[in-house]
Coordinates of C-alpha atoms in Angstrom, one line a residue:
X1 CA -44.3 5.3 4.5
X2 CA -45.0 8.4 6.7
X3 CA -44.4 8.9 10.4
X4 CA -48.2 9.0 10.9
X5 CA -48.3 5.3 9.9
X6 CA -45.8 4.3 12.6
X7 CA -47.9 2.8 15.5
X8 CA -47.1 3.5 19.1
X9 CA -47.7 1.2 22.1
X10 CA -50.5 2.1 24.5
X11 CA -49.3 1.9 28.2
X12 CA -50.7 3.5 31.2
X13 CA -53.0 5.8 29.2
X14 CA -50.2 7.1 27.0
X15 CA -49.1 6.4 23.5
X16 CA -45.5 5.4 23.9
X17 CA -42.7 4.9 21.4
X18 CA -41.6 1.3 21.2
X19 CA -38.1 0.6 22.5
X20 CA -37.5 -2.0 19.8
X21 CA -38.5 0.3 16.9
X22 CA -40.9 -0.8 14.2
X23 CA -41.4 -3.6 11.7
X24 CA -43.5 -3.7 8.5
X25 CA -47.0 -5.3 8.5
X26 CA -47.4 -6.9 5.1
X27 CA -50.7 -7.2 3.3
X28 CA -51.3 -10.9 2.5
X29 CA -53.1 -9.9 -0.7
X30 CA -50.3 -8.2 -2.6
X31 CA -47.3 -8.0 -0.2
X32 CA -47.5 -4.2 0.1
X33 CA -46.8 -2.5 3.4
X34 CA -49.9 -1.8 5.4
X35 CA -48.2 0.1 8.2
X36 CA -45.4 0.0 10.8
X37 CA -46.1 -2.0 14.0
X38 CA -44.3 -1.4 17.2
X39 CA -41.8 -3.7 18.8
X40 CA -41.9 -3.5 22.6
X41 CA -39.2 -4.5 25.0
X42 CA -39.6 -6.8 27.9
X43 CA -39.3 -3.7 30.2
X44 CA -42.2 -2.1 28.4
X45 CA -44.4 -5.1 28.7
X46 CA -43.7 -5.3 32.4
X47 CA -44.5 -1.5 32.7
X48 CA -47.8 -2.2 31.1
X49 CA -48.6 -5.0 33.6
X50 CA -47.7 -2.7 36.5
X51 CA -49.9 0.0 35.1
X52 CA -52.8 -2.5 34.9
X53 CA -52.1 -3.6 38.4
X54 CA -52.1 -0.1 39.7
X55 CA -55.4 0.7 37.9
X56 CA -57.1 -2.5 39.1
X57 CA -58.2 -1.3 42.6
X58 CA -60.1 1.7 41.4
X59 CA -61.5 0.2 38.2
X60 CA -62.7 -2.9 40.0
X61 CA -64.7 -0.7 42.4
X62 CA -66.2 1.4 39.6
X63 CA -70.0 1.1 39.3
X64 CA -71.1 -1.4 36.7
X65 CA -73.1 1.4 35.1
X66 CA -69.9 3.4 34.5
X67 CA -68.1 0.4 33.0
X68 CA -71.1 -0.3 30.8
X69 CA -71.2 3.3 29.6
X70 CA -67.5 3.2 28.5
X71 CA -68.0 0.0 26.6
X72 CA -71.0 1.4 24.9
X73 CA -69.2 4.6 23.9
X74 CA -66.3 2.5 22.6
X75 CA -68.8 0.6 20.4
X76 CA -70.2 3.9 19.2
X77 CA -66.7 5.0 18.1
X78 CA -66.0 1.7 16.4
X79 CA -69.3 2.1 14.5
X80 CA -68.3 5.7 13.5
X81 CA -65.0 4.5 12.2
X82 CA -66.5 1.3 10.7
X83 CA -65.5 1.9 7.0
X84 CA -61.8 2.9 7.5
X85 CA -61.3 0.2 10.2
X86 CA -62.9 -2.4 7.9
X87 CA -60.4 -1.4 5.2
X88 CA -57.5 -1.8 7.6
X89 CA -58.7 -5.2 8.8
X90 CA -59.1 -6.3 5.2
X91 CA -55.6 -5.0 4.3
X92 CA -53.7 -6.6 7.2
X93 CA -55.6 -9.9 7.4
X94 CA -56.4 -10.6 3.7
X95 CA -60.1 -11.2 4.6
X96 CA -62.6 -10.4 1.8
X97 CA -64.6 -7.2 2.3
X98 CA -67.7 -9.0 3.5
X99 CA -65.8 -11.0 6.1
X100 CA -63.9 -7.9 7.3
X101 CA -67.2 -6.0 7.7
X102 CA -69.5 -8.6 9.1
X103 CA -67.2 -11.1 10.9
X104 CA -64.4 -8.9 12.0
X105 CA -65.3 -5.2 12.8
X106 CA -69.0 -5.9 12.9
X107 CA -68.6 -8.7 15.5
X108 CA -66.2 -6.5 17.5
X109 CA -68.8 -3.8 17.8
X110 CA -71.5 -6.4 18.7
X111 CA -69.3 -7.9 21.4
X112 CA -68.7 -4.5 23.0
X113 CA -72.5 -3.9 23.0
X114 CA -73.1 -7.3 24.5
X115 CA -70.7 -6.8 27.4
X116 CA -71.9 -3.3 28.0
X117 CA -75.1 -5.1 29.0
X118 CA -73.1 -7.8 30.6
X119 CA -71.5 -5.3 33.0
X120 CA -75.0 -4.9 34.5
X121 CA -75.7 -8.7 35.0
X122 CA -76.0 -9.7 38.7
X123 CA -72.8 -10.8 40.3
X124 CA -74.4 -11.9 43.6
X125 CA -76.6 -14.9 44.2
X126 CA -78.3 -16.0 47.4
X127 CA -77.9 -19.6 48.4
X128 CA -80.3 -21.8 50.4
X129 CA -79.8 -21.4 54.2
X130 CA -78.4 -24.3 56.1
X131 CA -79.5 -25.4 59.5
X132 CA -76.7 -26.6 61.7
X133 CA -76.9 -28.6 64.9
X134 CA -75.0 -27.6 68.0
X135 CA -71.5 -29.2 68.0
X136 CA -67.8 -28.6 68.1
X137 CA -68.2 -25.7 65.7
X138 CA -70.6 -23.8 68.0
X139 CA -74.2 -23.6 68.9
X140 CA -77.1 -24.5 66.7
X141 CA -77.7 -21.9 64.0
X142 CA -79.0 -21.0 60.6
X143 CA -76.3 -20.1 58.2
X144 CA -77.0 -17.9 55.2
X145 CA -74.7 -17.8 52.2
X146 CA -74.0 -15.5 49.3
X147 CA -72.1 -16.4 46.1
X148 CA -70.2 -13.3 44.8
X149 CA -68.4 -13.1 41.5
X150 CA -65.2 -11.0 41.8
X151 CA -62.9 -9.8 39.1
X152 CA -59.7 -11.9 38.8
X153 CA -57.3 -8.9 38.5
X154 CA -54.9 -8.2 35.6
X155 CA -55.7 -10.3 32.6
X156 CA -53.2 -10.7 29.7
X157 CA -55.1 -11.2 26.5
X158 CA -53.1 -12.9 23.7
X159 CA -55.1 -12.8 20.5
X160 CA -55.0 -14.7 17.2
X161 CA -54.2 -13.4 13.8
X162 CA -57.3 -14.8 12.0
X163 CA -59.6 -12.2 13.5
X164 CA -58.0 -9.0 15.1
X165 CA -61.5 -7.7 16.0
X166 CA -63.8 -10.4 17.1
X167 CA -61.1 -12.3 19.1
X168 CA -59.7 -9.4 21.2
X169 CA -63.2 -7.9 21.6
X170 CA -64.3 -11.3 23.0
X171 CA -61.6 -11.1 25.6
X172 CA -61.2 -7.4 26.4
X173 CA -64.9 -6.4 26.6
X174 CA -66.0 -9.1 29.1
X175 CA -62.8 -8.8 31.2
X176 CA -63.4 -5.0 31.5
X177 CA -67.1 -5.5 32.2
X178 CA -66.3 -7.7 35.2
X179 CA -63.9 -5.1 36.6
X180 CA -60.6 -6.5 35.4
X181 CA -57.8 -4.6 33.8
X182 CA -56.0 -5.9 30.7
X183 CA -52.7 -6.1 28.9
X184 CA -53.4 -7.0 25.3
X185 CA -50.8 -8.7 23.2
X186 CA -52.0 -9.0 19.6
X187 CA -50.8 -11.4 17.0
X188 CA -47.7 -9.8 15.3
X189 CA -48.9 -10.4 11.8
X190 CA -51.9 -8.0 12.0
X191 CA -51.8 -6.0 15.2
X192 CA -52.8 -2.6 13.8
X193 CA -56.6 -3.2 14.2
X194 CA -56.2 -4.0 17.9
X195 CA -54.5 -0.6 18.4
X196 CA -57.6 1.0 16.8
X197 CA -59.7 -0.8 19.4
X198 CA -57.5 0.7 22.1
X199 CA -57.9 4.1 20.6
X200 CA -61.7 3.7 20.7
X201 CA -61.5 2.8 24.4
X202 CA -59.2 5.7 25.2
X203 CA -61.6 8.1 23.4
X204 CA -64.5 6.5 25.3
X205 CA -62.9 7.5 28.6
X206 CA -61.4 4.3 29.9
X207 CA -59.1 5.3 32.8
X208 CA -55.3 5.2 32.4
X209 CA -53.8 1.8 33.0
X210 CA -57.1 -0.1 32.6
X211 CA -56.3 -1.0 29.0
X212 CA -52.7 -1.5 27.7
X213 CA -51.6 -2.8 24.3
X214 CA -48.1 -4.1 23.7
X215 CA -46.8 -5.8 20.6
X216 CA -43.8 -7.4 19.0
X217 CA -42.5 -10.2 16.9
X218 CA -40.0 -11.3 19.5
X219 CA -41.0 -14.3 21.7
X220 CA -39.8 -12.2 24.6
X221 CA -42.8 -9.9 24.3
X222 CA -45.3 -12.8 24.8
X223 CA -43.2 -14.4 27.5
X224 CA -43.2 -11.1 29.5
X225 CA -46.9 -10.7 29.1
X226 CA -47.4 -14.2 30.6
X227 CA -44.8 -14.5 33.3
X228 CA -45.1 -10.9 34.8
X229 CA -45.8 -11.2 38.5
X230 CA -48.4 -8.5 38.1
X231 CA -50.5 -10.7 35.8
X232 CA -53.2 -12.8 37.5
X233 CA -54.8 -14.5 34.4
X234 CA -53.9 -15.3 30.8
X235 CA -56.5 -15.6 28.1
X236 CA -55.0 -17.1 25.0
X237 CA -56.2 -18.0 21.5
X238 CA -53.8 -19.9 19.3
X239 CA -52.1 -23.2 18.7
X240 CA -52.1 -26.1 21.1
X241 CA -48.3 -26.1 21.1
X242 CA -48.1 -22.5 22.3
X243 CA -51.0 -23.0 24.7
X244 CA -49.2 -25.8 26.3
X245 CA -46.1 -23.7 26.9
X246 CA -48.2 -20.9 28.4
X247 CA -50.0 -23.3 30.7
X248 CA -46.6 -24.5 32.0
X249 CA -45.6 -21.0 32.9
X250 CA -49.0 -20.2 34.4
X251 CA -48.9 -23.3 36.5
X252 CA -45.7 -22.2 38.3
X253 CA -47.5 -19.3 39.9
X254 CA -51.1 -20.6 39.7
X255 CA -52.3 -18.0 37.2
X256 CA -55.8 -18.5 36.0
X257 CA -56.1 -19.6 32.3
X258 CA -58.6 -19.4 29.5
X259 CA -57.3 -21.3 26.5
X260 CA -59.0 -21.6 23.1
X261 CA -56.7 -23.8 21.1
X262 CA -56.6 -25.9 17.9
X263 CA -59.4 -27.8 16.3
X264 CA -60.0 -30.5 13.7
X265 CA -63.7 -30.4 13.4
X266 CA -65.4 -33.6 12.5
X267 CA -68.4 -33.4 10.2
X268 CA -70.4 -36.7 10.3
X269 CA -72.6 -37.0 7.3
X270 CA -75.1 -39.9 7.5
X271 CA -76.8 -41.6 4.6
X272 CA -80.1 -39.8 5.2
X273 CA -78.5 -36.3 5.4
X274 CA -79.5 -33.3 3.3
X275 CA -76.3 -33.4 1.3
X276 CA -76.8 -29.9 -0.2
X277 CA -77.1 -28.5 3.4
X278 CA -74.0 -30.4 4.4
X279 CA -72.0 -29.1 1.5
X280 CA -73.0 -25.5 2.3
X281 CA -71.8 -26.0 5.9
X282 CA -68.6 -27.8 5.0
X283 CA -67.9 -25.2 2.3
X284 CA -67.5 -22.5 4.9
X285 CA -64.1 -23.9 5.6
X286 CA -62.9 -22.4 2.4
X287 CA -64.6 -19.1 2.6
X288 CA -64.3 -18.1 6.3
X289 CA -60.7 -16.7 6.7
X290 CA -59.4 -19.0 3.9
X291 CA -59.7 -21.9 6.3
X292 CA -57.8 -20.2 9.1
X293 CA -60.5 -20.9 11.7
X294 CA -60.3 -23.5 14.4
X295 CA -64.1 -24.2 14.4
X296 CA -64.2 -25.3 10.7
X297 CA -65.6 -28.7 9.7
X298 CA -62.3 -29.7 8.1
X299 CA -62.6 -33.5 8.7
X300 CA -65.6 -35.0 6.8
X301 CA -66.7 -38.5 7.9
X302 CA -69.3 -39.6 5.4
X303 CA -71.3 -42.9 5.0
X304 CA -70.0 -44.9 2.0
X305 CA -73.5 -45.0 0.4
X306 CA -73.4 -41.2 -0.2
X307 CA -69.7 -40.8 -0.3
X308 CA -69.3 -40.3 -4.1
X309 CA -72.4 -38.1 -4.2
X310 CA -71.1 -35.8 -1.5
X311 CA -67.6 -35.6 -3.1
X312 CA -69.2 -34.7 -6.4
X313 CA -71.3 -32.0 -4.8
X314 CA -68.3 -30.5 -2.8
X315 CA -66.3 -30.5 -6.0
X316 CA -69.0 -28.6 -7.8
X317 CA -69.4 -26.2 -5.0
X318 CA -65.7 -25.4 -5.0
X319 CA -65.8 -24.6 -8.7
X320 CA -67.8 -21.4 -7.9
X321 CA -65.5 -20.2 -5.1
X322 CA -63.5 -17.3 -6.6
X323 CA -60.0 -16.9 -5.3
X324 CA -58.8 -13.3 -5.5
X325 CA -58.0 -9.9 -4.2
X326 CA -60.1 -9.5 -1.0
X327 CA -61.0 -6.0 -2.1
X328 CA -62.4 -7.2 -5.4
X329 CA -66.1 -7.8 -5.9
X330 CA -67.0 -11.4 -6.0
X331 CA -64.0 -12.7 -4.1
X332 CA -64.9 -15.6 -1.8
X333 CA -61.5 -16.9 -0.8
X334 CA -58.7 -14.5 0.0
X335 CA -55.0 -15.2 0.9
X336 CA -53.7 -16.8 4.0
X337 CA -51.8 -14.7 6.5
X338 CA -48.2 -15.0 5.3
X339 CA -45.8 -16.7 2.9
X340 CA -44.6 -19.0 5.7
X341 CA -48.1 -20.1 6.4
X342 CA -48.9 -20.6 2.7
X343 CA -45.9 -22.9 2.4
X344 CA -47.0 -24.8 5.5
X345 CA -50.5 -25.4 4.1
X346 CA -49.1 -26.4 0.7
X347 CA -46.7 -28.9 2.4
X348 CA -49.7 -30.6 4.0
X349 CA -51.4 -30.9 0.6
X350 CA -48.2 -32.6 -0.7
X351 CA -48.1 -34.8 2.4
X352 CA -51.7 -35.9 1.8
X353 CA -50.8 -37.0 -1.7
X354 CA -47.8 -39.0 -0.4
X355 CA -50.1 -40.6 2.3
X356 CA -52.4 -41.8 -0.4
X357 CA -55.1 -39.2 -0.5
X358 CA -56.5 -38.1 -3.9
X359 CA -56.9 -34.4 -4.8
X360 CA -60.5 -34.0 -6.0
X361 CA -60.1 -30.3 -6.4
X362 CA -57.4 -27.7 -6.0
X363 CA -53.9 -28.4 -4.9
X364 CA -52.2 -25.8 -7.0
X365 CA -51.0 -22.3 -6.2
X366 CA -53.3 -19.8 -7.8
X367 CA -52.0 -16.7 -9.5
X368 CA -53.8 -13.5 -8.6
X369 CA -53.1 -10.3 -10.3
X370 CA -49.3 -9.8 -10.8
X371 CA -48.6 -13.0 -8.9
X372 CA -47.9 -11.4 -5.5
X373 CA -49.8 -12.4 -2.4
X374 CA -50.1 -15.5 -0.3
X375 CA -52.9 -17.5 -2.0
X376 CA -53.8 -21.2 -1.6
X377 CA -56.4 -22.9 -3.8
X378 CA -59.3 -24.4 -1.9
X379 CA -58.4 -28.1 -1.8
X380 CA -60.4 -31.2 -1.3
X381 CA -58.5 -34.4 -0.3
X382 CA -60.6 -37.6 -0.6
X383 CA -60.1 -41.3 -0.1
X384 CA -58.5 -40.5 3.2
X385 CA -58.1 -42.7 6.3
X386 CA -58.0 -41.8 9.9
X387 CA -54.3 -42.6 10.3
X388 CA -53.2 -39.9 7.9
X389 CA -51.5 -36.9 9.3
X390 CA -53.6 -34.6 7.1
X391 CA -56.7 -36.1 8.9
X392 CA -55.2 -35.9 12.4
X393 CA -53.3 -32.6 12.4
X394 CA -54.7 -29.0 12.2
X395 CA -53.8 -27.6 8.8
X396 CA -55.4 -24.2 9.3
X397 CA -56.0 -23.4 5.7
X398 CA -58.6 -24.0 2.9
X399 CA -58.2 -27.8 3.0
X400 CA -60.9 -30.3 3.7
X401 CA -60.3 -34.1 4.1
X402 CA -63.0 -36.7 3.4
X403 CA -63.0 -40.1 5.2
X404 CA -65.6 -42.7 4.2
X405 CA -67.1 -45.2 6.7
X406 CA -69.1 -48.3 6.0
X407 CA -70.7 -49.2 9.3
X408 CA -73.3 -47.6 11.6
X409 CA -73.2 -44.7 14.0
X410 CA -70.9 -46.5 16.3
X411 CA -68.2 -46.4 13.6
X412 CA -68.9 -42.8 12.9
X413 CA -68.6 -41.8 16.5
X414 CA -65.4 -43.8 16.9
X415 CA -63.8 -42.1 13.9
X416 CA -64.9 -38.6 15.1
X417 CA -63.6 -39.1 18.6
X418 CA -60.3 -40.6 17.4
X419 CA -58.6 -37.2 17.5
X420 CA -56.5 -35.1 19.8
X421 CA -58.8 -32.2 19.3
X422 CA -62.4 -31.5 20.5
X423 CA -63.5 -28.0 19.8
X424 CA -66.5 -28.1 17.5
X425 CA -67.9 -31.1 15.7
X426 CA -71.0 -31.5 13.4
X427 CA -73.6 -34.0 12.6
X428 CA -75.8 -34.1 9.4
X429 CA -78.8 -36.5 9.5
X430 CA -82.4 -36.5 8.5
X431 CA -83.2 -38.4 11.7
X432 CA -83.2 -35.8 14.5
X433 CA -83.2 -38.4 17.3
X434 CA -80.1 -40.1 15.9
X435 CA -78.4 -36.7 15.3
X436 CA -78.9 -35.7 18.9
X437 CA -78.0 -39.1 20.2
X438 CA -74.7 -39.0 18.3
X439 CA -74.1 -35.4 19.3
X440 CA -74.1 -36.3 23.0
X441 CA -71.5 -39.0 22.4
X442 CA -69.0 -36.7 20.6
X443 CA -66.1 -35.5 22.7
X444 CA -66.2 -31.9 21.7
X445 CA -67.1 -28.6 23.4
X446 CA -69.7 -27.8 20.9
X447 CA -71.8 -29.8 18.4
X448 CA -73.7 -28.4 15.4
X449 CA -76.7 -30.5 14.3
X450 CA -77.5 -29.9 10.7
X451 CA -75.9 -26.4 10.9
X452 CA -72.6 -24.7 11.3
X453 CA -74.3 -21.8 13.0
X454 CA -73.4 -20.7 16.5
X455 CA -75.7 -19.4 19.3
X456 CA -73.6 -16.6 20.7
X457 CA -75.0 -17.1 24.2
X458 CA -74.0 -20.7 24.3
X459 CA -70.7 -21.7 26.0
X460 CA -67.7 -22.0 23.7
X461 CA -64.5 -24.0 24.4
X462 CA -62.9 -27.3 23.8
X463 CA -62.4 -30.8 25.1
X464 CA -59.0 -32.5 25.1
X465 CA -56.2 -30.5 23.5
X466 CA -58.6 -27.8 22.1
X467 CA -58.6 -25.7 25.2
X468 CA -59.4 -25.0 28.9
X469 CA -62.4 -23.1 30.1
X470 CA -65.5 -21.6 28.4
X471 CA -66.4 -18.1 27.2
X472 CA -69.0 -16.3 25.0
X473 CA -72.3 -14.8 26.4
X474 CA -72.5 -14.8 30.1
X475 CA -69.9 -17.6 30.3
X476 CA -67.3 -15.1 29.3
X477 CA -68.2 -13.0 32.3
X478 CA -67.8 -16.1 34.5
X479 CA -64.5 -16.9 32.9
X480 CA -63.0 -13.5 33.9
X481 CA -64.2 -13.8 37.5
X482 CA -63.5 -15.6 40.7
X483 CA -66.3 -17.0 42.9
X484 CA -66.3 -15.9 46.5
X485 CA -68.6 -17.1 49.2
X486 CA -69.8 -15.0 52.1
X487 CA -71.4 -16.9 55.0
X488 CA -73.2 -15.5 58.0
X489 CA -75.3 -16.6 60.9
X490 CA -78.9 -15.6 61.0

């Protein structure tokens, strides 16, 4: 380990030594050390928030064209450094090369490009005039009105470990485009990529204090980033339990919130569905981030008449999913993020067996290379019922549960909606009218009909305990803004 690999914090336009020293970032694939991450103190987090607050006045008045140019230049730099930064993302997350390239760094670049354009979207909208009669409020008049979107202020962006590029880019880029300043607190398991994003913004010419990145394993770091009096909004991606605690703190001072929390995606498969297409969609649970993705269709609700056939096809599909070193050609499923998380996922598999589920595939701990790394075999739990914890709780790993149903679409809807979560659900049916009818009855923020694809201009967010607010596309610009009305007399 060399001094060059010891990462500094980024506060007020300067690279700063962390008061708490450094800790090792461990590669999930082989348990080697990727680099040294900084451990900030509470005082340093508060300093970052003050720097963001001081920079807000001038940045919020910067012309949209100037903000767009900085975001575009940052994307250019990310593209220039694409290969080494892909290698870093793969090393610290354990994502296979294709995922690290296309779904992590590639999406990060795309989101900066998108919000460079987003900075130029109109923020003012004229409203229909209103004719008022003479009365206690004054003489008769015609009142014009203008809706104006204003930046919120200082935004704390707390990001998830499953994607240290797409997730922070989806927060930082639209927040900056709208004229906010940010304090970014990455996940402690894989923060090094987020500091590369900050380096790209610094090189692109973002003014001092507009972007700040703090980090640490201590709970105190995250608490300071949320409860600082200089912070106006918190954007958080992570577990529902942590999101609830953040919301409680934000509520005390009325901070704005954007929460993308847990999921337990229901995938309804009707008897007339294209089963091969359904299997391909459900199978992404295993290959995307080794199941560490809240949008995955992890809870399959399938009609009894095609139940055995679907289970057979899923089992056959899994047989071709190679678990291995994410840097190796042909690897489809890499490791999960840590030993602790591997143990958690494995404990759910054991729990499923005790609850009466049958393991149709997987369930064992795979040995890759010399046996190091945090690998979990893609696992299919069948013969499940809706009261099982493995069906109701988010496992966040390469595990899919299958629940059969015997009735009509009413039963399928009831089973799908019988959940604390409501992020993304899915419907597979050969009858488009039925699929859309069912989709409208599902209590989730997004529904995929015969697809797991996402339109990246469509609003994204959850019902129930899966979150608060919407982002993606122009909805993200709206999320990082306040609406102001200006009224005048004609």
